[in-house]
Short mmCIF file of C-alpha atoms in Angstrom, two decimals:
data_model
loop_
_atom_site.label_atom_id
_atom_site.label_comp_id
_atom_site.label_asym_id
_atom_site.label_seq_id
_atom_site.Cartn_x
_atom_site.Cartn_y
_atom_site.Cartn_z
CA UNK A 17 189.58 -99.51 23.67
CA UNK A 18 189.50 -96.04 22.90
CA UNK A 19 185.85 -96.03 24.60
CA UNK A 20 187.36 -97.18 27.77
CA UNK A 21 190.37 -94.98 27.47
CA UNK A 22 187.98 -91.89 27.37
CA UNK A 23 185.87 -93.03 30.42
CA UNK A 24 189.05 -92.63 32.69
CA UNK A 25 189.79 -89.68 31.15
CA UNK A 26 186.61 -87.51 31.37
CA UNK A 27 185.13 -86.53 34.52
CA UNK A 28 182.11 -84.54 34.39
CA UNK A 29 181.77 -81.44 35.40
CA UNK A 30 185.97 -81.93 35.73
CA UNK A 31 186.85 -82.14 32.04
CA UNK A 32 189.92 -84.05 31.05
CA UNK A 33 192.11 -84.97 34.53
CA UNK A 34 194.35 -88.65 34.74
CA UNK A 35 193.57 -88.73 38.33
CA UNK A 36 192.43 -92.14 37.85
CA UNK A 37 196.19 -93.40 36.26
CA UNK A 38 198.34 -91.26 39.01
CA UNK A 39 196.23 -92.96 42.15
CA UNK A 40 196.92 -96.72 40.80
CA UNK A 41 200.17 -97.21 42.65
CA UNK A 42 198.86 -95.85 46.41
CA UNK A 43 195.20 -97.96 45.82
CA UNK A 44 194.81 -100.40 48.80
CA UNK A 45 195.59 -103.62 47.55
CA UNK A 46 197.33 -102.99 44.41
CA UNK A 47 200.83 -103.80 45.50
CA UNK A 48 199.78 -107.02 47.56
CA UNK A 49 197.33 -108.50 44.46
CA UNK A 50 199.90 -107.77 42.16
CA UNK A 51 202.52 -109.62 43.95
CA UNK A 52 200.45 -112.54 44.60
CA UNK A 53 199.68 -112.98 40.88
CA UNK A 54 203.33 -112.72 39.70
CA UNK A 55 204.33 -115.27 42.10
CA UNK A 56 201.55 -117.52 40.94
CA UNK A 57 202.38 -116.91 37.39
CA UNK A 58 205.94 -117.22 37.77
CA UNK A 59 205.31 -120.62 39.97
CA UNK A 60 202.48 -121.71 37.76
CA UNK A 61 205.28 -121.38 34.52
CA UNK A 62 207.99 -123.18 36.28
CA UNK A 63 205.76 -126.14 37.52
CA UNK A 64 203.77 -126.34 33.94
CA UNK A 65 207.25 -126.56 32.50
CA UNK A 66 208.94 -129.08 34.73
CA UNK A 67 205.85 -131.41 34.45
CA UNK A 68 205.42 -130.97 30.70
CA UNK A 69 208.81 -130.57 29.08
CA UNK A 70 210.70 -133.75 30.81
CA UNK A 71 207.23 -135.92 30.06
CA UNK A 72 207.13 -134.89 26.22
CA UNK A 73 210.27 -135.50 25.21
CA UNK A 74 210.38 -138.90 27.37
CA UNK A 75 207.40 -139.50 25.23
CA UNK A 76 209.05 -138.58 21.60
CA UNK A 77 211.95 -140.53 22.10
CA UNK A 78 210.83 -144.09 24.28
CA UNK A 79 207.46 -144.17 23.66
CA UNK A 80 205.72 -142.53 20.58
CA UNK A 81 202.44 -143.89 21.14
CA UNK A 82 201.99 -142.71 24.08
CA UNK A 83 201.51 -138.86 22.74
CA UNK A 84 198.04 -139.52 21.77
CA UNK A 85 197.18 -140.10 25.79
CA UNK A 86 199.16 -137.22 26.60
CA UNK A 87 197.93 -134.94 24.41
CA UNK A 88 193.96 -136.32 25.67
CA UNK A 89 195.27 -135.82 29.38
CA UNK A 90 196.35 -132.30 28.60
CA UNK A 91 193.74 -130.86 26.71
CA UNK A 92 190.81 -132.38 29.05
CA UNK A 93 190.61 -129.15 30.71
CA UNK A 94 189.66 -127.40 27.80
CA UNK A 95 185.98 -129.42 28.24
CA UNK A 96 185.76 -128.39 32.16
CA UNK A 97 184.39 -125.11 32.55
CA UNK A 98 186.39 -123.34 35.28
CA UNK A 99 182.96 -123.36 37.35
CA UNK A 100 182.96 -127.17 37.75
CA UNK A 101 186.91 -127.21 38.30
CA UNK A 102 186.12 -124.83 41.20
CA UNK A 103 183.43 -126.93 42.29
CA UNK A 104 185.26 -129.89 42.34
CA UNK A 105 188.16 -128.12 44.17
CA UNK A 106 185.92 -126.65 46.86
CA UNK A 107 184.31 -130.54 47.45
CA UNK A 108 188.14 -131.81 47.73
CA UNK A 109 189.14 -129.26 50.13
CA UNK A 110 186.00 -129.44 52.25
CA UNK A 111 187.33 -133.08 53.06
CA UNK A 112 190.06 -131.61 55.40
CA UNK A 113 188.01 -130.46 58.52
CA UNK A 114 185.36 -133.42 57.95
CA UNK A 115 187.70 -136.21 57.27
CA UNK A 116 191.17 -135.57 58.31
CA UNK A 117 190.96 -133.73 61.67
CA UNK A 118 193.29 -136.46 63.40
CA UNK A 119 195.44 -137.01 61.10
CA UNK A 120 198.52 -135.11 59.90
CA UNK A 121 196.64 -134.03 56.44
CA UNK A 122 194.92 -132.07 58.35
CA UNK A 123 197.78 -129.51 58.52
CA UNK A 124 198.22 -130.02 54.65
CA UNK A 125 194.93 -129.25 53.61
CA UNK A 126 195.15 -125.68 55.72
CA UNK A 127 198.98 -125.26 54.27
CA UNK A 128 197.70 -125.39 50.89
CA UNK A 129 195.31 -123.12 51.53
CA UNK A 130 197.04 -120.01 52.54
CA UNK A 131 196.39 -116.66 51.75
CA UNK A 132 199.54 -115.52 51.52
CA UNK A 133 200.45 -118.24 48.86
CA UNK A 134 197.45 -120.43 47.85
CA UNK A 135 199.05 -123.61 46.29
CA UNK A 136 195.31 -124.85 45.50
CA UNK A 137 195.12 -121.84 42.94
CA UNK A 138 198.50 -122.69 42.08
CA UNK A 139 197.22 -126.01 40.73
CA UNK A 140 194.26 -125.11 39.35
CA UNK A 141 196.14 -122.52 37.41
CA UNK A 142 198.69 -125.79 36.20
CA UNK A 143 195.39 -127.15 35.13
CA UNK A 144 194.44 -124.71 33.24
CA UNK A 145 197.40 -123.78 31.62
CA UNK A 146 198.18 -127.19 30.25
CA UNK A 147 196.23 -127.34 27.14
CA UNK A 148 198.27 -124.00 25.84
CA UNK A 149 201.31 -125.38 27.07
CA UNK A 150 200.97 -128.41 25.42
CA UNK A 151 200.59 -127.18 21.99
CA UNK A 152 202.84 -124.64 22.11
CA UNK A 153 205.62 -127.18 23.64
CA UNK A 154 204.70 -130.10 21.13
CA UNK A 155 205.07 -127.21 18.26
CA UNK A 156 208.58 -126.43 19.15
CA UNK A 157 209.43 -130.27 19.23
CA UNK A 158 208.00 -131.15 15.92
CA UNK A 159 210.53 -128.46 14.34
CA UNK A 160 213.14 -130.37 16.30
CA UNK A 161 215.13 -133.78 15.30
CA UNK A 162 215.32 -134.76 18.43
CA UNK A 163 216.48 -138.18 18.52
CA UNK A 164 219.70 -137.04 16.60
CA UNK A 165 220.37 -134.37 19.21
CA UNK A 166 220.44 -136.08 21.97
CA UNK A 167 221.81 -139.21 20.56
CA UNK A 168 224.89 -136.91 19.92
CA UNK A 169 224.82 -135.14 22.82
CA UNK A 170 224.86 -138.79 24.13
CA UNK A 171 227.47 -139.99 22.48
CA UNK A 172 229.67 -137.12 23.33
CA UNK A 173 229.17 -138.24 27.09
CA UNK A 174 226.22 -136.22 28.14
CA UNK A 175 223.97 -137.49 30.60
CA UNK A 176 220.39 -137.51 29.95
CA UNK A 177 219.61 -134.57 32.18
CA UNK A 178 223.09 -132.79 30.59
CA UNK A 179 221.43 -133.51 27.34
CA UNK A 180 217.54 -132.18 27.81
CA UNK A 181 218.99 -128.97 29.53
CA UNK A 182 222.35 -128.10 27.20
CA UNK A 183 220.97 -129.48 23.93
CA UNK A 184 217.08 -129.66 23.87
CA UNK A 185 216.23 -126.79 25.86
CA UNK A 186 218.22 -124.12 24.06
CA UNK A 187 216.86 -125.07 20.77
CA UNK A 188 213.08 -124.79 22.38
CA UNK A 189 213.53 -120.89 23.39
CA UNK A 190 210.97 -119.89 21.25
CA UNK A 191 208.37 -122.45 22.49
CA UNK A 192 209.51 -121.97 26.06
CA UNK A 193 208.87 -118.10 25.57
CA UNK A 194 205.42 -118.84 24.26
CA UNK A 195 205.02 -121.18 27.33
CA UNK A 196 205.74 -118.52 30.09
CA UNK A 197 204.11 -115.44 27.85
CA UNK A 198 200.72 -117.58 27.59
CA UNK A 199 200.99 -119.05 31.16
CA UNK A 200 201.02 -115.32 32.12
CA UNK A 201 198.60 -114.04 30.38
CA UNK A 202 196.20 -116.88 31.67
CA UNK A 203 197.24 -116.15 35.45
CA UNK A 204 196.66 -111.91 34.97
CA UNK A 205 193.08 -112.19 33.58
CA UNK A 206 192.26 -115.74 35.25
CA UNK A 207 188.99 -114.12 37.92
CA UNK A 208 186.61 -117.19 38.13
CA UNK A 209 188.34 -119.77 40.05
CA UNK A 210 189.98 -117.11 42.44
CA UNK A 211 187.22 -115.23 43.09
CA UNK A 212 184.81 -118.42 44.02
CA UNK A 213 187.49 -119.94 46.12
CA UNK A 214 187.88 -116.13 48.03
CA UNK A 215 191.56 -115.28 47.29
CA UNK A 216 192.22 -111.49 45.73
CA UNK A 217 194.79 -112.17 42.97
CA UNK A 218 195.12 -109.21 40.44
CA UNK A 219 191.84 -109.74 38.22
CA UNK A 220 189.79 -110.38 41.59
CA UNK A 221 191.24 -106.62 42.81
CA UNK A 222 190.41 -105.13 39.49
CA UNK A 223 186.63 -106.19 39.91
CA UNK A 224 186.77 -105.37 43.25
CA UNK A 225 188.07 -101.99 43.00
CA UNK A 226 185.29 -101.47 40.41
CA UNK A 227 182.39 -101.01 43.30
CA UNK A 228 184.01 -98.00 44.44
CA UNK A 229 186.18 -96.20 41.85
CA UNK A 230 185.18 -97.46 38.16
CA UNK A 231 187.37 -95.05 36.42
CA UNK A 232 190.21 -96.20 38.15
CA UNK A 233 189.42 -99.87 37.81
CA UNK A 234 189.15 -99.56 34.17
CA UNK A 235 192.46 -97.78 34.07
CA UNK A 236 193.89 -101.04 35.79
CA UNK A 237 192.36 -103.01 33.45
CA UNK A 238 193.66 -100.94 30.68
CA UNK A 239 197.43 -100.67 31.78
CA UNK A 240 196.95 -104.77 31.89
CA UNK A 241 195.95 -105.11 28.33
CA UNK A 242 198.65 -102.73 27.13
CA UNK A 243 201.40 -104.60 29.13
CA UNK A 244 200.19 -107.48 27.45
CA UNK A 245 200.48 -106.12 24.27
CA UNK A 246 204.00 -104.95 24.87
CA UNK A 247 205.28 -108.20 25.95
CA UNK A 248 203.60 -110.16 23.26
CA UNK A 249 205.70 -107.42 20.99
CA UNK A 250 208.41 -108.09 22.56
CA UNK A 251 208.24 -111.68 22.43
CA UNK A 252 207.48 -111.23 18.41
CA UNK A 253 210.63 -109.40 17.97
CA UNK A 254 213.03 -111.67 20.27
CA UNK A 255 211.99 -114.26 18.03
CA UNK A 256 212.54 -112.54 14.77
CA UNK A 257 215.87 -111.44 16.10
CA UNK A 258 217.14 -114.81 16.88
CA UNK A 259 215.97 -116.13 13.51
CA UNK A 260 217.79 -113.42 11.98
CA UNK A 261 221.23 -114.22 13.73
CA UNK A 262 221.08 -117.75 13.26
CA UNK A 263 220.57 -117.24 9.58
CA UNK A 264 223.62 -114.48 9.72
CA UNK A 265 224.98 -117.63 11.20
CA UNK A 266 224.48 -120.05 8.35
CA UNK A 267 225.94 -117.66 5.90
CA UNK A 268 228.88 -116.80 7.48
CA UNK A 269 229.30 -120.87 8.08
CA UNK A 270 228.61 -121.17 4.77
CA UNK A 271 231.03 -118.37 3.15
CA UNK A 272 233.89 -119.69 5.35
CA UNK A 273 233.84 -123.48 4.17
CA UNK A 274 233.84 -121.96 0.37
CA UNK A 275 231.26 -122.37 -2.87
CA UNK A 276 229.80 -125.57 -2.98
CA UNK A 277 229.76 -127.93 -5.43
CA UNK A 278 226.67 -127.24 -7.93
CA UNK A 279 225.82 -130.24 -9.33
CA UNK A 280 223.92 -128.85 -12.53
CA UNK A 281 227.06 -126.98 -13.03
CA UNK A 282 229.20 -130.19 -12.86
CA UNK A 283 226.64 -131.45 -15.23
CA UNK A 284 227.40 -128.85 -17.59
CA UNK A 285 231.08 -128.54 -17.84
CA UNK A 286 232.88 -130.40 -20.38
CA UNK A 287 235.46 -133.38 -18.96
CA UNK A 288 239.02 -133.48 -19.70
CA UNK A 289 237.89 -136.55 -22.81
CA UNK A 290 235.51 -134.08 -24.35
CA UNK A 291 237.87 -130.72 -24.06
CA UNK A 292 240.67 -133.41 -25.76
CA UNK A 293 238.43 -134.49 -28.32
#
């Protein structure tokens, strides 16, 4: 790291000069790569969420047996190497001008492939992610009793939905976090899939930019990693924070009801028959 930091730094026959940090913002393409990845990683975390959250708790509380399938389905990426996924993808899309010319799929096929917004990156990006989402997710749930809170929330007169977004959701926070830090992290430095299938996304720019200015594109590249840093940090201490309140919690809870009962105390104090005799 510090290497790389001193690479962008020193210029020969220039000496020290950050030239290569103050041009980032006015490089062609920064603004427009940028963009496109934050959208994907923002749509990437919402869809990853909506298909996984709803499915594993459906799972925890109607059909326990099920996990083991889900947690095979969600983890077979991990045994794809992106190459083949992009293979695979490339073979699927190739069926639109070949197959589908007369029909209204046709139109689909070239929808999803738009620059602008590439929905086949999108869900190769879903694919990718699920493996990390599912662990993190099923993590969070197994600290979670969650048949008892949402069979109260039920029997308050919650609906189902009510209950899995009032009740279930706020006590998965943490997980969720975890779910959208990871799901970004994956989209930022995700270049194999994206570059074979010809879209520019962030990491694509970064390599890009490399054939012409290498200082600057390992200042990108730089920048990236200590964003990520700082919002893992952040993460860290949103957690720690909340843990800390909710304990604050219990033990002002706890001071207001009054000293409990100890029982080896009760144990030990005399009755009123041994105080008489």
């Amino acid at each position: 790291m510090a290497l790389s930091v001193l690479f962008t730094v020193d210029v020969p026959g220039q000496g020290l000069t950050f030239s290569s940090y103050s041009g980032i913002l006015s490089a062609p393409g920064f603004w427009s790569s940028l963009r496109l990845t934050l959208e994907l990683a923002a749509a990437t975390t919402a869809l990853t969420l909506l298909l996984l959250v709803p499915a594993l708790v459906a799972v925890r509380l109607t059909a326990p047996r099920l996990r083991v399938l889900v947690e095979v389905l969600c983890s077979l990426p991990l045994v794809v190497p992106a190459v083949a996924l992009t293979a695979g993808i490339s073979s699927v899309l190739q069926w639109g001008p070949d197959d589908f010319a007369d029909t209204p799929l046709f139109q689909t096929f070239n929808t999803i492939q738009n620059p602008g917004f590439p929905v086949v990156l999108l869900l190769a990006y879903v694919l990718m992610a699920l493996p990390l989402a599912y662990r993190t997710l099923d993590a969070g749930l197994s600290g979670l009793d969650l048949t008892t809170l949402v069979e109260a929330a039920r029997n308050c007169g919650a609906s189902w939905p009510r209950a899995v977004v009032q009740v279930v959701l706020p006590n998965l926070r943490g997980a969720l976090l975890n779910t959208a830090f990871l799901t970004l992290a994956l989209v930022l430095g995700e270049y194999t899939v994206a570059s074979i299938l010809g879209y520019q996304p962030f990491a694509v720019w970064i390599v890009s930019l490399g054939g012409s200015d290498a200082q600057m594109s390992v200042s990108v590249s730089v920048l990236s990693l200590v964003l990520t840093w700082v919002l893992l940090l952040l993460l860290a201490a949103a957690g720690r924070g909340r843990s800390a309140r909710s304990a604050r919690g219990r033990d002002r809870s706890r001071g207001s009801r009054g000293p409990r009962n100890d029982p080896a105390a009760t144990a030990a104090a005399p009755t009123a028959q041994e105080k008489t005799s």
